[in-house]
Backbone as XML, in Angstrom:
<?xml version="1.0"?>
<chain id="A" units="angstrom">
  <residue number="1" name="MET">
    <atom name="N" x="21.317" y="-7.198" z="-7.610"/>
    <atom name="CA" x="22.021" y="-8.030" z="-6.674"/>
    <atom name="C" x="23.355" y="-7.389" z="-6.302"/>
  </residue>
  <residue number="2" name="GLU">
    <atom name="N" x="23.990" y="-6.796" z="-7.308"/>
    <atom name="CA" x="25.287" y="-6.177" z="-7.068"/>
    <atom name="C" x="25.188" y="-5.060" z="-6.034"/>
  </residue>
  <residue number="3" name="MET">
    <atom name="N" x="24.113" y="-4.268" z="-6.115"/>
    <atom name="CA" x="23.942" y="-3.162" z="-5.160"/>
    <atom name="C" x="23.763" y="-3.679" z="-3.738"/>
  </residue>
  <residue number="4" name="LEU">
    <atom name="N" x="22.957" y="-4.726" z="-3.579"/>
    <atom name="CA" x="22.744" y="-5.285" z="-2.242"/>
    <atom name="C" x="24.038" y="-5.861" z="-1.679"/>
  </residue>
  <residue number="5" name="ALA">
    <atom name="N" x="24.760" y="-6.579" z="-2.513"/>
    <atom name="CA" x="26.039" y="-7.144" z="-2.065"/>
    <atom name="C" x="27.000" y="-6.033" z="-1.655"/>
  </residue>
  <residue number="6" name="ALA">
    <atom name="N" x="27.057" y="-4.969" z="-2.441"/>
    <atom name="CA" x="27.946" y="-3.847" z="-2.122"/>
    <atom name="C" x="27.533" y="-3.169" z="-0.818"/>
  </residue>
  <residue number="7" name="GLU">
    <atom name="N" x="26.227" y="-3.064" z="-0.570"/>
    <atom name="CA" x="25.731" y="-2.439" z="0.666"/>
    <atom name="C" x="26.245" y="-3.146" z="1.914"/>
  </residue>
  <residue number="8" name="VAL">
    <atom name="N" x="26.411" y="-4.449" z="1.825"/>
    <atom name="CA" x="26.868" y="-5.215" z="2.989"/>
    <atom name="C" x="28.325" y="-5.662" z="2.845"/>
  </residue>
  <residue number="9" name="ASN">
    <atom name="N" x="29.031" y="-5.017" z="1.920"/>
    <atom name="CA" x="30.456" y="-5.291" z="1.695"/>
    <atom name="C" x="30.757" y="-6.766" z="1.450"/>
  </residue>
  <residue number="10" name="MET">
    <atom name="N" x="29.990" y="-7.370" z="0.551"/>
    <atom name="CA" x="30.209" y="-8.767" z="0.174"/>
    <atom name="C" x="30.293" y="-8.868" z="-1.338"/>
  </residue>
  <residue number="11" name="SER">
    <atom name="N" x="30.926" y="-9.922" z="-1.779"/>
    <atom name="CA" x="30.864" y="-10.233" z="-3.207"/>
    <atom name="C" x="29.447" y="-10.730" z="-3.499"/>
  </residue>
  <residue number="12" name="VAL">
    <atom name="N" x="29.078" y="-10.736" z="-4.759"/>
    <atom name="CA" x="27.743" y="-11.213" z="-5.126"/>
    <atom name="C" x="27.570" y="-12.675" z="-4.715"/>
  </residue>
  <residue number="13" name="SER">
    <atom name="N" x="28.581" y="-13.484" z="-4.937"/>
    <atom name="CA" x="28.456" y="-14.902" z="-4.581"/>
    <atom name="C" x="28.364" y="-15.097" z="-3.066"/>
  </residue>
  <residue number="14" name="ALA">
    <atom name="N" x="29.113" y="-14.329" z="-2.293"/>
    <atom name="CA" x="29.027" y="-14.427" z="-0.827"/>
    <atom name="C" x="27.657" y="-13.958" z="-0.345"/>
  </residue>
  <residue number="15" name="PHE">
    <atom name="N" x="27.157" y="-12.876" z="-0.936"/>
    <atom name="CA" x="25.826" y="-12.387" z="-0.564"/>
    <atom name="C" x="24.779" y="-13.460" z="-0.845"/>
  </residue>
  <residue number="16" name="HIS">
    <atom name="N" x="24.831" y="-14.046" z="-2.034"/>
    <atom name="CA" x="23.878" y="-15.082" z="-2.417"/>
    <atom name="C" x="23.942" y="-16.250" z="-1.435"/>
  </residue>
  <residue number="17" name="HIS">
    <atom name="N" x="25.138" y="-16.701" z="-1.116"/>
    <atom name="CA" x="25.315" y="-17.823" z="-0.188"/>
    <atom name="C" x="24.755" y="-17.487" z="1.199"/>
  </residue>
  <residue number="18" name="ASN">
    <atom name="N" x="25.099" y="-16.315" z="1.732"/>
    <atom name="CA" x="24.621" y="-15.926" z="3.060"/>
    <atom name="C" x="23.114" y="-15.697" z="3.078"/>
  </residue>
  <residue number="19" name="PHE">
    <atom name="N" x="22.590" y="-15.080" z="2.041"/>
    <atom name="CA" x="21.145" y="-14.853" z="1.957"/>
    <atom name="C" x="20.411" y="-16.190" z="1.977"/>
  </residue>
  <residue number="20" name="LYS">
    <atom name="N" x="20.887" y="-17.124" z="1.167"/>
    <atom name="CA" x="20.234" y="-18.429" z="1.091"/>
    <atom name="C" x="20.345" y="-19.197" z="2.403"/>
  </residue>
  <residue number="21" name="SER">
    <atom name="N" x="21.449" y="-19.043" z="3.112"/>
    <atom name="CA" x="21.587" y="-19.754" z="4.386"/>
    <atom name="C" x="20.622" y="-19.212" z="5.438"/>
  </residue>
  <residue number="22" name="VAL">
    <atom name="N" x="20.265" y="-17.940" z="5.338"/>
    <atom name="CA" x="19.339" y="-17.331" z="6.297"/>
    <atom name="C" x="17.880" y="-17.564" z="5.907"/>
  </residue>
  <residue number="23" name="THR">
    <atom name="N" x="17.561" y="-17.418" z="4.625"/>
    <atom name="CA" x="16.159" y="-17.463" z="4.187"/>
    <atom name="C" x="15.735" y="-18.802" z="3.603"/>
  </residue>
  <residue number="24" name="GLN">
    <atom name="N" x="16.686" y="-19.693" z="3.361"/>
    <atom name="CA" x="16.433" y="-20.989" z="2.730"/>
    <atom name="C" x="15.963" y="-20.868" z="1.278"/>
  </residue>
  <residue number="25" name="THR">
    <atom name="N" x="16.183" y="-19.718" z="0.674"/>
    <atom name="CA" x="15.824" y="-19.501" z="-0.728"/>
    <atom name="C" x="16.785" y="-18.493" z="-1.343"/>
  </residue>
  <residue number="26" name="SER">
    <atom name="N" x="16.870" y="-18.504" z="-2.651"/>
    <atom name="CA" x="17.760" y="-17.553" z="-3.321"/>
    <atom name="C" x="17.155" y="-16.150" z="-3.267"/>
  </residue>
  <residue number="27" name="PRO">
    <atom name="N" x="17.981" y="-15.128" z="-3.429"/>
    <atom name="CA" x="17.443" y="-13.763" z="-3.433"/>
    <atom name="C" x="16.367" y="-13.549" z="-4.502"/>
  </residue>
  <residue number="28" name="LEU">
    <atom name="N" x="16.557" y="-14.118" z="-5.691"/>
    <atom name="CA" x="15.559" y="-13.938" z="-6.752"/>
    <atom name="C" x="14.255" y="-14.653" z="-6.430"/>
  </residue>
  <residue number="29" name="GLN">
    <atom name="N" x="14.330" y="-15.859" z="-5.876"/>
    <atom name="CA" x="13.113" y="-16.570" z="-5.471"/>
    <atom name="C" x="12.403" y="-15.816" z="-4.348"/>
  </residue>
  <residue number="30" name="TYR">
    <atom name="N" x="13.165" y="-15.283" z="-3.422"/>
    <atom name="CA" x="12.591" y="-14.503" z="-2.325"/>
    <atom name="C" x="11.843" y="-13.294" z="-2.879"/>
  </residue>
  <residue number="31" name="LEU">
    <atom name="N" x="12.454" y="-12.593" z="-3.808"/>
    <atom name="CA" x="11.822" y="-11.420" z="-4.408"/>
    <atom name="C" x="10.550" y="-11.806" z="-5.154"/>
  </residue>
  <residue number="32" name="LYS">
    <atom name="N" x="10.588" y="-12.907" z="-5.898"/>
    <atom name="CA" x="9.400" y="-13.342" z="-6.625"/>
    <atom name="C" x="8.262" y="-13.649" z="-5.654"/>
  </residue>
  <residue number="33" name="ARG">
    <atom name="N" x="8.566" y="-14.374" z="-4.593"/>
    <atom name="CA" x="7.533" y="-14.709" z="-3.604"/>
    <atom name="C" x="6.987" y="-13.458" z="-2.931"/>
  </residue>
  <residue number="34" name="TYR">
    <atom name="N" x="7.855" y="-12.517" z="-2.617"/>
    <atom name="CA" x="7.416" y="-11.257" z="-2.013"/>
    <atom name="C" x="6.454" y="-10.531" z="-2.948"/>
  </residue>
  <residue number="35" name="ARG">
    <atom name="N" x="6.819" y="-10.454" z="-4.226"/>
    <atom name="CA" x="5.967" y="-9.774" z="-5.200"/>
    <atom name="C" x="4.617" y="-10.471" z="-5.335"/>
  </residue>
  <residue number="36" name="LEU">
    <atom name="N" x="4.614" y="-11.806" z="-5.343"/>
    <atom name="CA" x="3.352" y="-12.547" z="-5.437"/>
    <atom name="C" x="2.472" y="-12.285" z="-4.221"/>
  </residue>
  <residue number="37" name="HIS">
    <atom name="N" x="3.065" y="-12.278" z="-3.040"/>
    <atom name="CA" x="2.287" y="-11.997" z="-1.829"/>
    <atom name="C" x="1.738" y="-10.569" z="-1.842"/>
  </residue>
  <residue number="38" name="GLN">
    <atom name="N" x="2.560" y="-9.620" z="-2.276"/>
    <atom name="CA" x="2.098" y="-8.226" z="-2.346"/>
    <atom name="C" x="0.939" y="-8.092" z="-3.329"/>
  </residue>
  <residue number="39" name="ALA">
    <atom name="N" x="1.052" y="-8.723" z="-4.482"/>
    <atom name="CA" x="-0.024" y="-8.670" z="-5.472"/>
    <atom name="C" x="-1.291" y="-9.310" z="-4.920"/>
  </residue>
  <residue number="40" name="ARG">
    <atom name="N" x="-1.149" y="-10.421" z="-4.219"/>
    <atom name="CA" x="-2.303" y="-11.103" z="-3.611"/>
    <atom name="C" x="-3.016" y="-10.168" z="-2.641"/>
  </residue>
  <residue number="41" name="LEU">
    <atom name="N" x="-2.253" y="-9.477" z="-1.808"/>
    <atom name="CA" x="-2.860" y="-8.533" z="-0.870"/>
    <atom name="C" x="-3.560" y="-7.390" z="-1.592"/>
  </residue>
  <residue number="42" name="MET">
    <atom name="N" x="-2.948" y="-6.866" z="-2.645"/>
    <atom name="CA" x="-3.570" y="-5.779" z="-3.406"/>
    <atom name="C" x="-4.894" y="-6.219" z="-4.025"/>
  </residue>
  <residue number="43" name="MET">
    <atom name="N" x="-4.934" y="-7.446" z="-4.513"/>
    <atom name="CA" x="-6.165" y="-7.952" z="-5.120"/>
    <atom name="C" x="-7.252" y="-8.138" z="-4.067"/>
  </residue>
  <residue number="44" name="LEU">
    <atom name="N" x="-6.873" y="-8.640" z="-2.917"/>
    <atom name="CA" x="-7.866" y="-8.977" z="-1.907"/>
    <atom name="C" x="-8.248" y="-7.795" z="-1.025"/>
  </residue>
  <residue number="45" name="GLN">
    <atom name="N" x="-7.299" y="-6.953" z="-0.675"/>
    <atom name="CA" x="-7.599" y="-5.824" z="0.204"/>
    <atom name="C" x="-8.043" y="-4.586" z="-0.558"/>
  </residue>
  <residue number="46" name="ASP">
    <atom name="N" x="-7.436" y="-4.361" z="-1.726"/>
    <atom name="CA" x="-7.727" y="-3.145" z="-2.483"/>
    <atom name="C" x="-8.665" y="-3.390" z="-3.651"/>
  </residue>
  <residue number="47" name="GLY">
    <atom name="N" x="-9.012" y="-4.639" z="-3.894"/>
    <atom name="CA" x="-9.933" y="-4.962" z="-4.976"/>
    <atom name="C" x="-9.355" y="-4.817" z="-6.373"/>
  </residue>
  <residue number="48" name="LEU">
    <atom name="N" x="-8.025" y="-4.827" z="-6.494"/>
    <atom name="CA" x="-7.417" y="-4.703" z="-7.819"/>
    <atom name="C" x="-7.615" y="-5.978" z="-8.625"/>
  </residue>
  <residue number="49" name="LYS">
    <atom name="N" x="-7.735" y="-5.819" z="-9.924"/>
    <atom name="CA" x="-7.743" y="-6.978" z="-10.810"/>
    <atom name="C" x="-6.325" y="-7.542" z="-10.852"/>
  </residue>
  <residue number="50" name="ALA">
    <atom name="N" x="-6.223" y="-8.810" z="-11.189"/>
    <atom name="CA" x="-4.918" y="-9.474" z="-11.217"/>
    <atom name="C" x="-3.939" y="-8.752" z="-12.131"/>
  </residue>
  <residue number="51" name="SER">
    <atom name="N" x="-4.403" y="-8.311" z="-13.289"/>
    <atom name="CA" x="-3.489" y="-7.649" z="-14.231"/>
    <atom name="C" x="-2.944" y="-6.346" z="-13.660"/>
  </residue>
  <residue number="52" name="ALA">
    <atom name="N" x="-3.780" y="-5.593" z="-12.946"/>
    <atom name="CA" x="-3.325" y="-4.333" z="-12.339"/>
    <atom name="C" x="-2.349" y="-4.602" z="-11.198"/>
  </residue>
  <residue number="53" name="ALA">
    <atom name="N" x="-2.655" y="-5.589" z="-10.375"/>
    <atom name="CA" x="-1.755" y="-5.939" z="-9.271"/>
    <atom name="C" x="-0.420" y="-6.437" z="-9.818"/>
  </residue>
  <residue number="54" name="ALA">
    <atom name="N" x="-0.475" y="-7.209" z="-10.895"/>
    <atom name="CA" x="0.750" y="-7.726" z="-11.506"/>
    <atom name="C" x="1.660" y="-6.586" z="-11.948"/>
  </residue>
  <residue number="55" name="VAL">
    <atom name="N" x="1.081" y="-5.596" z="-12.605"/>
    <atom name="CA" x="1.869" y="-4.447" z="-13.073"/>
    <atom name="C" x="2.446" y="-3.681" z="-11.892"/>
  </residue>
  <residue number="56" name="ARG">
    <atom name="N" x="1.653" y="-3.494" z="-10.853"/>
    <atom name="CA" x="2.123" y="-2.726" z="-9.689"/>
    <atom name="C" x="3.308" y="-3.363" z="-8.983"/>
  </residue>
  <residue number="57" name="VAL">
    <atom name="N" x="3.383" y="-4.689" z="-9.025"/>
    <atom name="CA" x="4.514" y="-5.350" z="-8.362"/>
    <atom name="C" x="5.650" y="-5.661" z="-9.327"/>
  </residue>
  <residue number="58" name="GLY">
    <atom name="N" x="5.522" y="-5.205" z="-10.575"/>
    <atom name="CA" x="6.641" y="-5.291" z="-11.496"/>
    <atom name="C" x="6.582" y="-6.340" z="-12.583"/>
  </residue>
  <residue number="59" name="TYR">
    <atom name="N" x="5.465" y="-7.039" z="-12.722"/>
    <atom name="CA" x="5.347" y="-8.006" z="-13.813"/>
    <atom name="C" x="4.980" y="-7.269" z="-15.090"/>
  </residue>
  <residue number="60" name="GLU">
    <atom name="N" x="5.632" y="-7.621" z="-16.182"/>
    <atom name="CA" x="5.309" y="-7.035" z="-17.477"/>
    <atom name="C" x="4.257" y="-7.855" z="-18.203"/>
  </residue>
  <residue number="61" name="SER">
    <atom name="N" x="4.142" y="-9.128" z="-17.866"/>
    <atom name="CA" x="3.212" y="-10.027" z="-18.540"/>
    <atom name="C" x="2.176" y="-10.561" z="-17.551"/>
  </residue>
  <residue number="62" name="PRO">
    <atom name="N" x="0.897" y="-10.186" z="-17.732"/>
    <atom name="CA" x="-0.146" y="-10.729" z="-16.853"/>
    <atom name="C" x="-0.237" y="-12.256" z="-16.920"/>
  </residue>
  <residue number="63" name="SER">
    <atom name="N" x="0.019" y="-12.835" z="-18.087"/>
    <atom name="CA" x="-0.057" y="-14.292" z="-18.184"/>
    <atom name="C" x="1.074" y="-14.960" z="-17.400"/>
  </residue>
  <residue number="64" name="GLN">
    <atom name="N" x="2.254" y="-14.367" z="-17.422"/>
    <atom name="CA" x="3.364" y="-14.891" z="-16.620"/>
    <atom name="C" x="3.032" y="-14.786" z="-15.132"/>
  </residue>
  <residue number="65" name="PHE">
    <atom name="N" x="2.459" y="-13.662" z="-14.736"/>
    <atom name="CA" x="2.042" y="-13.480" z="-13.348"/>
    <atom name="C" x="1.040" y="-14.562" z="-12.950"/>
  </residue>
  <residue number="66" name="SER">
    <atom name="N" x="0.032" y="-14.783" z="-13.788"/>
    <atom name="CA" x="-0.992" y="-15.783" z="-13.466"/>
    <atom name="C" x="-0.396" y="-17.176" z="-13.334"/>
  </residue>
  <residue number="67" name="ARG">
    <atom name="N" x="0.532" y="-17.518" z="-14.229"/>
    <atom name="CA" x="1.185" y="-18.832" z="-14.140"/>
    <atom name="C" x="1.968" y="-18.976" z="-12.840"/>
  </residue>
  <residue number="68" name="GLU">
    <atom name="N" x="2.741" y="-17.947" z="-12.507"/>
    <atom name="CA" x="3.542" y="-18.021" z="-11.286"/>
    <atom name="C" x="2.660" y="-17.993" z="-10.041"/>
  </residue>
  <residue number="69" name="PHE">
    <atom name="N" x="1.578" y="-17.224" z="-10.078"/>
    <atom name="CA" x="0.631" y="-17.173" z="-8.961"/>
    <atom name="C" x="0.060" y="-18.570" z="-8.724"/>
  </residue>
  <residue number="70" name="LYS">
    <atom name="N" x="-0.413" y="-19.214" z="-9.790"/>
    <atom name="CA" x="-1.000" y="-20.547" z="-9.644"/>
    <atom name="C" x="0.039" y="-21.557" z="-9.175"/>
  </residue>
  <residue number="71" name="ARG">
    <atom name="N" x="1.244" y="-21.479" z="-9.710"/>
    <atom name="CA" x="2.308" y="-22.400" z="-9.306"/>
    <atom name="C" x="2.618" y="-22.234" z="-7.816"/>
  </residue>
  <residue number="72" name="TYR">
    <atom name="N" x="2.609" y="-21.001" z="-7.339"/>
    <atom name="CA" x="2.985" y="-20.741" z="-5.948"/>
    <atom name="C" x="1.833" y="-20.964" z="-4.975"/>
  </residue>
  <residue number="73" name="PHE">
    <atom name="N" x="0.639" y="-20.431" z="-5.294"/>
    <atom name="CA" x="-0.486" y="-20.519" z="-4.369"/>
    <atom name="C" x="-1.400" y="-21.716" z="-4.624"/>
  </residue>
  <residue number="74" name="GLY">
    <atom name="N" x="-1.291" y="-22.338" z="-5.794"/>
    <atom name="CA" x="-2.115" y="-23.506" z="-6.089"/>
    <atom name="C" x="-3.473" y="-23.192" z="-6.679"/>
  </residue>
  <residue number="75" name="VAL">
    <atom name="N" x="-3.783" y="-21.928" z="-6.861"/>
    <atom name="CA" x="-5.045" y="-21.493" z="-7.475"/>
    <atom name="C" x="-4.744" y="-20.306" z="-8.381"/>
  </residue>
  <residue number="76" name="THR">
    <atom name="N" x="-5.649" y="-20.034" z="-9.314"/>
    <atom name="CA" x="-5.464" y="-18.861" z="-10.164"/>
    <atom name="C" x="-5.803" y="-17.603" z="-9.372"/>
  </residue>
  <residue number="77" name="PRO">
    <atom name="N" x="-5.338" y="-16.450" z="-9.823"/>
    <atom name="CA" x="-5.719" y="-15.209" z="-9.142"/>
    <atom name="C" x="-7.235" y="-15.027" z="-9.092"/>
  </residue>
  <residue number="78" name="GLY">
    <atom name="N" x="-7.929" y="-15.405" z="-10.172"/>
    <atom name="CA" x="-9.387" y="-15.288" z="-10.199"/>
    <atom name="C" x="-10.066" y="-16.179" z="-9.174"/>
  </residue>
  <residue number="79" name="GLU">
    <atom name="N" x="-9.580" y="-17.404" z="-9.028"/>
    <atom name="CA" x="-10.140" y="-18.323" z="-8.032"/>
    <atom name="C" x="-9.933" y="-17.777" z="-6.623"/>
  </residue>
  <residue number="80" name="GLU">
    <atom name="N" x="-8.763" y="-17.233" z="-6.380"/>
    <atom name="CA" x="-8.455" y="-16.648" z="-5.064"/>
    <atom name="C" x="-9.398" y="-15.489" z="-4.763"/>
  </residue>
  <residue number="81" name="ALA">
    <atom name="N" x="-9.558" y="-14.585" z="-5.720"/>
    <atom name="CA" x="-10.411" y="-13.414" z="-5.520"/>
    <atom name="C" x="-11.866" y="-13.819" z="-5.343"/>
  </residue>
  <residue number="82" name="SER">
    <atom name="N" x="-12.333" y="-14.773" z="-6.129"/>
    <atom name="CA" x="-13.715" y="-15.239" z="-6.021"/>
    <atom name="C" x="-13.980" y="-15.843" z="-4.643"/>
  </residue>
  <residue number="83" name="HIS">
    <atom name="N" x="-13.065" y="-16.655" z="-4.173"/>
    <atom name="CA" x="-13.215" y="-17.265" z="-2.848"/>
    <atom name="C" x="-13.243" y="-16.194" z="-1.764"/>
  </residue>
  <residue number="84" name="ALA">
    <atom name="N" x="-12.366" y="-15.219" z="-1.869"/>
    <atom name="CA" x="-12.308" y="-14.153" z="-0.864"/>
    <atom name="C" x="-13.592" y="-13.334" z="-0.856"/>
  </residue>
  <residue number="85" name="ARG">
    <atom name="N" x="-14.152" y="-13.052" z="-2.040"/>
    <atom name="CA" x="-15.409" y="-12.288" z="-2.096"/>
    <atom name="C" x="-16.552" y="-13.069" z="-1.460"/>
  </residue>
  <residue number="86" name="GLN">
    <atom name="N" x="-16.598" y="-14.374" z="-1.700"/>
    <atom name="CA" x="-17.688" y="-15.202" z="-1.193"/>
    <atom name="C" x="-17.587" y="-15.461" z="0.302"/>
  </residue>
  <residue number="87" name="THR">
    <atom name="N" x="-16.375" y="-15.616" z="0.804"/>
    <atom name="CA" x="-16.214" y="-16.027" z="2.199"/>
    <atom name="C" x="-15.585" y="-14.974" z="3.091"/>
  </residue>
  <residue number="88" name="GLY">
    <atom name="N" x="-14.966" y="-13.979" z="2.492"/>
    <atom name="CA" x="-14.253" y="-12.978" z="3.277"/>
    <atom name="C" x="-12.934" y="-13.490" z="3.828"/>
  </residue>
  <residue number="89" name="ALA">
    <atom name="N" x="-12.460" y="-14.623" z="3.301"/>
    <atom name="CA" x="-11.216" y="-15.214" z="3.806"/>
    <atom name="C" x="-10.315" y="-15.621" z="2.656"/>
  </residue>
  <residue number="90" name="LEU">
    <atom name="N" x="-9.029" y="-15.673" z="2.944"/>
    <atom name="CA" x="-8.059" y="-16.167" z="1.973"/>
    <atom name="C" x="-8.140" y="-17.678" z="1.900"/>
  </residue>
  <residue number="91" name="LEU">
    <atom name="N" x="-7.813" y="-18.222" z="0.750"/>
    <atom name="CA" x="-7.692" y="-19.669" z="0.643"/>
    <atom name="C" x="-6.477" y="-20.116" z="1.445"/>
  </residue>
  <residue number="92" name="PRO">
    <atom name="N" x="-6.520" y="-21.315" z="2.013"/>
    <atom name="CA" x="-5.352" y="-21.804" z="2.751"/>
    <atom name="C" x="-4.148" y="-21.872" z="1.826"/>
  </residue>
  <residue number="93" name="PHE">
    <atom name="N" x="-3.004" y="-21.617" z="2.376"/>
    <atom name="CA" x="-1.773" y="-21.611" z="1.585"/>
    <atom name="C" x="-0.720" y="-22.416" z="2.309"/>
  </residue>
  <residue number="94" name="ASP">
    <atom name="N" x="-0.140" y="-23.368" z="1.603"/>
    <atom name="CA" x="0.934" y="-24.187" z="2.156"/>
    <atom name="C" x="2.211" y="-23.846" z="1.414"/>
  </residue>
  <residue number="95" name="ALA">
    <atom name="N" x="3.131" y="-23.189" z="2.092"/>
    <atom name="CA" x="4.367" y="-22.715" z="1.457"/>
    <atom name="C" x="5.408" y="-23.805" z="1.286"/>
  </residue>
  <residue number="96" name="ALA">
    <atom name="N" x="5.068" y="-25.019" z="1.558"/>
    <atom name="CA" x="6.055" y="-26.109" z="1.468"/>
    <atom name="C" x="6.566" y="-26.336" z="0.096"/>
  </residue>
</chain>
């Protein structure tokens, strides 16, 4: 966070405030969501297993990744992949 704030000549707290006002989420939440979306794409487009996709996007714990994936997308990584294989489509996702 410090590096990003320094890049735009802001204090960390000012960066956090401005980032949240633009994205409606904190920088850390934004990064987590980005990583989850990237892992989802890797699993569905590249056929990676959830544990491999989790490692590639920076998760050290596959179980933590699975919990956060389910909390965010509403289904487990396995359920998502199974649905995509059967239908060729992603499950609907409501980011609310």
